[in-house]
Amino acid sequence: MELSTVPDALAGAFRDAFAEEPSGVWSAPGRVNLIGEHTDYNHGLCLPVAIPRRTYVAARRRDDRLVRILSRQVPGERTIPLDGLLQGSRGGWAAYAVGVLWALEQAGHRVGGLDVAVDGRVPLGSGLSSSAALECAVAVAAVDLFALEGFDGDEGRRALAQVCVRAENDVAGAPTGGMDQSASLLARRDTALLLDFDGDVAPRHVPFDLAAHGLSLLVMNTRAVHSLDDGQYGNRREECAAAVAELGVGSLRDMALADLDGSLRRLSSDLLRRRVRHVLTEIDRVTRTVAALEADDFAALPSLFEASHRSMRDDFEISCAELDTAVETARTAGALAARMTGGGFGGSAIAIVPASGVDDISSAVESAFSAKGFREPELFPVSAGGPAMREPWTGGR
Ligand code: GLA
């Protein structure tokens, strides 16, 4: 389906379900992270890019405190009362949406019930932040529909990202950091977003216009199962917290890379040493990647991406056979740089490839997957897209 027709079709689905016209259509993007993985909850740096795959919501205020919600991707409509949300409604895709309204109220804003129809164009479970896209689309819709104040500009969007993180952590039960929501709300076209989670640091927009360099960013969704609320992501977070406690520091960001070996010696297990080594070296790789992009030095990227992937595979242990195959095959077939992206344990990898090589590299990855008996991957090139917004949809058929 042509993306420009999505808002109209979604408004039609809204009308069919709720017998009323939606007040508007909003959308928010998924993301890939160029580099800086599992660093956000360690007060570190990361460098995401919003992708043109977005989640759309058509919505309308209700006079009561019910949320009626349906998705074009999931059969059935659900009705969820806003009150008592935390008692028992945890789990399920709708929690990501309704949780945002709960978190807005927790932050002192006055909201009410909504009718919502969702069309999620970010592949689910792909590690491309379909959950954050849903949260952020609902969040910008709620800001408009309830005329909420304090969410304008980059400052306001950062506050809104915090609300969405709270929804994901406390209602949906996924203990994630803030990268995905920040990317979805703050990204800008043709740039990557440098996020610094150490205190109140404003994000920086880093040039990332690959097309101008004859390059493309290829997303390789392995379709290997990826979930952020199944305990594996949380384990890594707990291991980092255990290392912080052993080292007696405020966060891993407080550790100096120059003194890495000394710090590692103070840890009680090889496992914690590997986790800490990943986080510290990964934060350094983000700094180096930003320097390279700002100097237009793409030649620096292959070794940074390779070191990052190796660190995630061997030290942080969040890769899998499918991700390793995608990365290795893309590189052998001519990608400039490749690495897994996002939380890991399945999901997606990315490759920076010559624009003229997208088809050949994609075929090579597909053949490698088929030869190994993996599920057929989903491959598509993306450019750096814009943030969550109200769609220019004015209603009517
Ligand atoms: C997921 C989480 C993010 C971040 C990444 C790993 O996408 O939602 O907060 O921790 O994993 O970098």
Coordinates of C-alpha atoms and ligand atoms in Angstrom, one line a residue, residues 31 33 36-41 46 127 129 168 176-181 226 228 233 342-344, ligand 1:
R31 CA 14.4 3.4 14.5
N33 CA 20.6 2.4 16.1
G36 CA 25.9 2.5 21.1
E37 CA 24.0 -0.6 22.3
H38 CA 22.8 -1.2 25.9
T39 CA 24.5 2.1 26.8
D40 CA 21.3 4.2 27.4
Y41 CA 20.5 2.6 30.8
C46 CA 23.9 6.1 21.5
G127 CA 14.1 -4.9 17.0
S129 CA 11.1 -0.3 18.1
E168 CA 6.9 0.9 28.7
T176 CA 14.2 -0.6 28.6
G177 CA 16.2 2.6 28.6
G178 CA 15.2 5.7 26.7
M179 CA 16.8 5.4 23.3
D180 CA 13.9 4.3 21.3
Q181 CA 11.3 6.8 22.5
H226 CA 13.2 -10.8 19.7
L228 CA 12.3 -7.0 25.4
Y233 CA 17.2 -7.8 28.3
G342 CA 18.9 -2.7 19.0
G343 CA 18.4 -4.9 22.1
G344 CA 19.5 -8.1 20.5
Ligands
GLA1 C1 16.2 -1.7 23.2 C2 15.8 -0.7 24.3 C3 16.7 0.5 24.3 C4 18.2 0.1 24.3 C5 18.5 -0.9 23.2 C6 19.9 -1.5 23.2 O1 16.0 -1.1 22.0 O2 14.5 -0.3 24.2 O3 16.4 1.3 25.5 O4 18.7 -0.3 25.5 O5 17.6 -2.0 23.3 O6 20.8 -0.5 22.9

